[in-house]
PDB file of C-alpha atoms in Angstrom:
ATOM      1  CA  MET A1280       0.000   0.000   0.000  1.00 52.00           C
ATOM      2  CA  ALA A1281       2.803   2.440   0.838  1.00 71.00           C
ATOM      3  CA  LYS A1282       4.406   1.800  -2.555  1.00 73.00           C
ATOM      4  CA  ASN A1283       1.129   2.597  -4.327  1.00 80.00           C
ATOM      5  CA  LYS A1284       0.778   5.847  -2.369  1.00 83.00           C
ATOM      6  CA  GLN A1285       4.367   6.779  -3.223  1.00 86.00           C
ATOM      7  CA  LYS A1286       3.693   6.148  -6.916  1.00 82.00           C
ATOM      8  CA  GLN A1287       0.540   8.301  -6.744  1.00 83.00           C
ATOM      9  CA  GLU A1288       2.530  11.136  -5.146  1.00 90.00           C
ATOM     10  CA  GLU A1289       5.230  10.849  -7.796  1.00 91.00           C
ATOM     11  CA  PHE A1290       2.574  10.868 -10.535  1.00 86.00           C
ATOM     12  CA  ARG A1291       0.953  13.961  -9.012  1.00 90.00           C
ATOM     13  CA  SER A1292       4.320  15.741  -8.822  1.00 94.00           C
ATOM     14  CA  VAL A1293       5.125  14.957 -12.463  1.00 93.00           C
ATOM     15  CA  LYS A1294       1.646  16.063 -13.507  1.00 91.00           C
ATOM     16  CA  GLN A1295       2.114  19.412 -11.720  1.00 95.00           C
ATOM     17  CA  ARG A1296       5.513  19.979 -13.336  1.00 96.00           C
ATOM     18  CA  LEU A1297       4.053  19.105 -16.733  1.00 94.00           C
ATOM     19  CA  SER A1298       1.196  21.580 -16.249  1.00 94.00           C
ATOM     20  CA  ALA A1299       3.636  24.327 -15.247  1.00 96.00           C
ATOM     21  CA  ILE A1300       5.921  23.887 -18.249  1.00 96.00           C
ATOM     22  CA  GLN A1301       2.926  23.643 -20.587  1.00 95.00           C
ATOM     23  CA  LEU A1302       1.890  27.125 -19.497  1.00 96.00           C
ATOM     24  CA  VAL A1303       5.350  28.512 -20.293  1.00 97.00           C
ATOM     25  CA  ILE A1304       5.373  26.957 -23.762  1.00 97.00           C
ATOM     26  CA  LYS A1305       1.784  27.974 -24.424  1.00 96.00           C
ATOM     27  CA  LYS A1306       2.644  31.602 -23.558  1.00 97.00           C
ATOM     28  CA  ASP A1307       5.648  31.637 -25.890  1.00 96.00           C
ATOM     29  CA  LEU A1308       3.641  30.188 -28.757  1.00 95.00           C
ATOM     30  CA  LYS A1309       0.798  32.638 -28.161  1.00 94.00           C
ATOM     31  CA  GLU A1310       3.337  35.448 -28.485  1.00 95.00           C
ATOM     32  CA  GLY A1311       4.495  33.979 -31.805  1.00 93.00           C
ATOM     33  CA  GLN A1312       7.914  32.896 -30.628  1.00 93.00           C
ATOM     34  CA  LEU A1313       9.696  29.585 -30.427  1.00 93.00           C
ATOM     35  CA  PRO A1314       9.867  28.287 -26.860  1.00 95.00           C
ATOM     36  CA  ARG A1315      13.310  28.066 -25.260  1.00 95.00           C
ATOM     37  CA  VAL A1316      15.177  24.820 -25.924  1.00 95.00           C
ATOM     38  CA  ASP A1317      15.485  24.175 -22.170  1.00 97.00           C
ATOM     39  CA  ASP A1318      11.712  24.513 -21.763  1.00 97.00           C
ATOM     40  CA  LEU A1319      11.045  22.170 -24.664  1.00 96.00           C
ATOM     41  CA  ASP A1320      13.513  19.608 -23.299  1.00 97.00           C
ATOM     42  CA  HIS A1321      11.910  19.861 -19.859  1.00 97.00           C
ATOM     43  CA  PHE A1322       8.442  19.401 -21.342  1.00 97.00           C
ATOM     44  CA  ILE A1323       9.493  16.350 -23.353  1.00 97.00           C
ATOM     45  CA  GLU A1324      11.323  14.701 -20.458  1.00 97.00           C
ATOM     46  CA  THR A1325       8.437  15.355 -18.074  1.00 97.00           C
ATOM     47  CA  SER A1326       6.014  13.904 -20.616  1.00 96.00           C
ATOM     48  CA  ARG A1327       8.188  10.786 -20.823  1.00 96.00           C
ATOM     49  CA  GLN A1328       8.185  10.539 -17.015  1.00 95.00           C
ATOM     50  CA  MET A1329       4.388  10.716 -17.096  1.00 92.00           C
ATOM     51  CA  ASP A1330       4.390   7.887 -19.628  1.00 93.00           C
ATOM     52  CA  ARG A1331       6.566   5.704 -17.389  1.00 92.00           C
ATOM     53  CA  LEU A1332       4.209   6.291 -14.438  1.00 90.00           C
ATOM     54  CA  CYS A1333       1.022   5.760 -16.422  1.00 85.00           C
ATOM     55  CA  GLN A1334      -1.361   3.183 -15.060  1.00 84.00           C
ATOM     56  CA  GLU A1335      -2.385   0.434 -17.448  1.00 86.00           C
ATOM     57  CA  GLU A1336      -6.012   1.621 -17.564  1.00 84.00           C
ATOM     58  CA  TRP A1337      -4.841   4.894 -19.190  1.00 83.00           C
ATOM     59  CA  ARG A1338      -2.360   3.265 -21.608  1.00 87.00           C
ATOM     60  CA  ILE A1339      -4.414   3.860 -24.781  1.00 89.00           C
ATOM     61  CA  ALA A1340      -4.759   7.588 -24.055  1.00 88.00           C
ATOM     62  CA  MET A1341      -1.084   7.839 -23.085  1.00 90.00           C
ATOM     63  CA  ASP A1342       0.011   6.058 -26.252  1.00 93.00           C
ATOM     64  CA  LYS A1343      -1.902   8.645 -28.305  1.00 93.00           C
ATOM     65  CA  TYR A1344      -0.218  11.412 -26.308  1.00 94.00           C
ATOM     66  CA  ILE A1345       3.236   9.895 -26.875  1.00 96.00           C
ATOM     67  CA  ASP A1346       2.521   9.591 -30.605  1.00 96.00           C
ATOM     68  CA  ARG A1347       1.757  13.333 -30.687  1.00 96.00           C
ATOM     69  CA  LEU A1348       4.839  14.008 -28.552  1.00 97.00           C
ATOM     70  CA  GLU A1349       6.993  12.342 -31.192  1.00 97.00           C
ATOM     71  CA  GLN A1350       5.373  14.517 -33.872  1.00 96.00           C
ATOM     72  CA  PHE A1351       6.075  17.537 -31.644  1.00 97.00           C
ATOM     73  CA  GLU A1352       9.743  16.515 -31.374  1.00 97.00           C
ATOM     74  CA  THR A1353       9.971  16.212 -35.161  1.00 96.00           C
ATOM     75  CA  ALA A1354       8.493  19.696 -35.580  1.00 96.00           C
ATOM     76  CA  ILE A1355      11.017  21.052 -33.063  1.00 95.00           C
ATOM     77  CA  LYS A1356      13.927  19.484 -34.948  1.00 95.00           C
ATOM     78  CA  LYS A1357      12.696  21.135 -38.145  1.00 95.00           C
ATOM     79  CA  GLY A1358      12.255  24.468 -36.334  1.00 91.00           C
ATOM     80  CA  GLU A1359       8.842  25.037 -37.883  1.00 90.00           C
ATOM     81  CA  LEU A1360       6.885  27.335 -35.580  1.00 92.00           C
ATOM     82  CA  GLN A1361       3.506  26.539 -37.144  1.00 94.00           C
ATOM     83  CA  ALA A1362       4.056  22.771 -36.855  1.00 95.00           C
ATOM     84  CA  ILE A1363       5.328  23.156 -33.289  1.00 95.00           C
ATOM     85  CA  GLU A1364       2.253  25.158 -32.354  1.00 96.00           C
ATOM     86  CA  SER A1365      -0.103  22.731 -34.092  1.00 96.00           C
ATOM     87  CA  THR A1366       1.351  19.591 -32.527  1.00 96.00           C
ATOM     88  CA  PHE A1367       1.556  21.261 -29.111  1.00 96.00           C
ATOM     89  CA  HIS A1368      -2.160  22.011 -29.249  1.00 95.00           C
ATOM     90  CA  GLU A1369      -2.796  18.411 -30.295  1.00 95.00           C
ATOM     91  CA  LEU A1370      -0.903  17.340 -27.162  1.00 94.00           C
ATOM     92  CA  LEU A1371      -3.125  19.590 -25.056  1.00 93.00           C
ATOM     93  CA  ASP A1372      -6.180  18.075 -26.760  1.00 92.00           C
ATOM     94  CA  CYS A1373      -4.925  14.569 -25.864  1.00 88.00           C
ATOM     95  CA  LYS A1374      -4.489  15.681 -22.269  1.00 84.00           C
ATOM     96  CA  ASN A1375      -7.985  17.135 -22.150  1.00 80.00           C
ATOM     97  CA  VAL A1376      -9.537  13.941 -23.551  1.00 75.00           C
ATOM     98  CA  CYS A1377      -7.717  11.896 -20.913  1.00 72.00           C
ATOM     99  CA  HIS A1378      -8.911  14.212 -18.135  1.00 65.00           C
ATOM    100  CA  LYS A1379     -12.468  14.022 -19.426  1.00 67.00           C
ATOM    101  CA  GLU A1380     -12.353  10.213 -19.444  1.00 65.00           C
ATOM    102  CA  PHE A1381     -10.932  10.215 -15.914  1.00 60.00           C
ATOM    103  CA  ARG A1382     -13.738  12.425 -14.613  1.00 64.00           C
ATOM    104  CA  GLN A1383     -16.364  10.169 -16.194  1.00 67.00           C
ATOM    105  CA  ARG A1384     -15.173   7.116 -14.249  1.00 65.00           C
TER     106      ARG A1384
END
């Protein structure tokens, strides 16, 4: 039981960090500028941590998110602001769908 509680706390911490960095990136994109490389790296790594902590019941939603994350990484490598913005918003949409499903349970 203690291990499960520890995992839940770790998941919650990662989720909070992910939400915080999403706001930073969202602000940069809204202002029409490329987010800082450090912020993008932090976002990607935190997303990967979320994936590793994902419970099996959310695996389908997380796999969709990770697919979009890979598209986001490709857009970053190409340096295409429009593609970065588009795939970032798709990531946010994936997150919102997951949250909606969670609330319905």
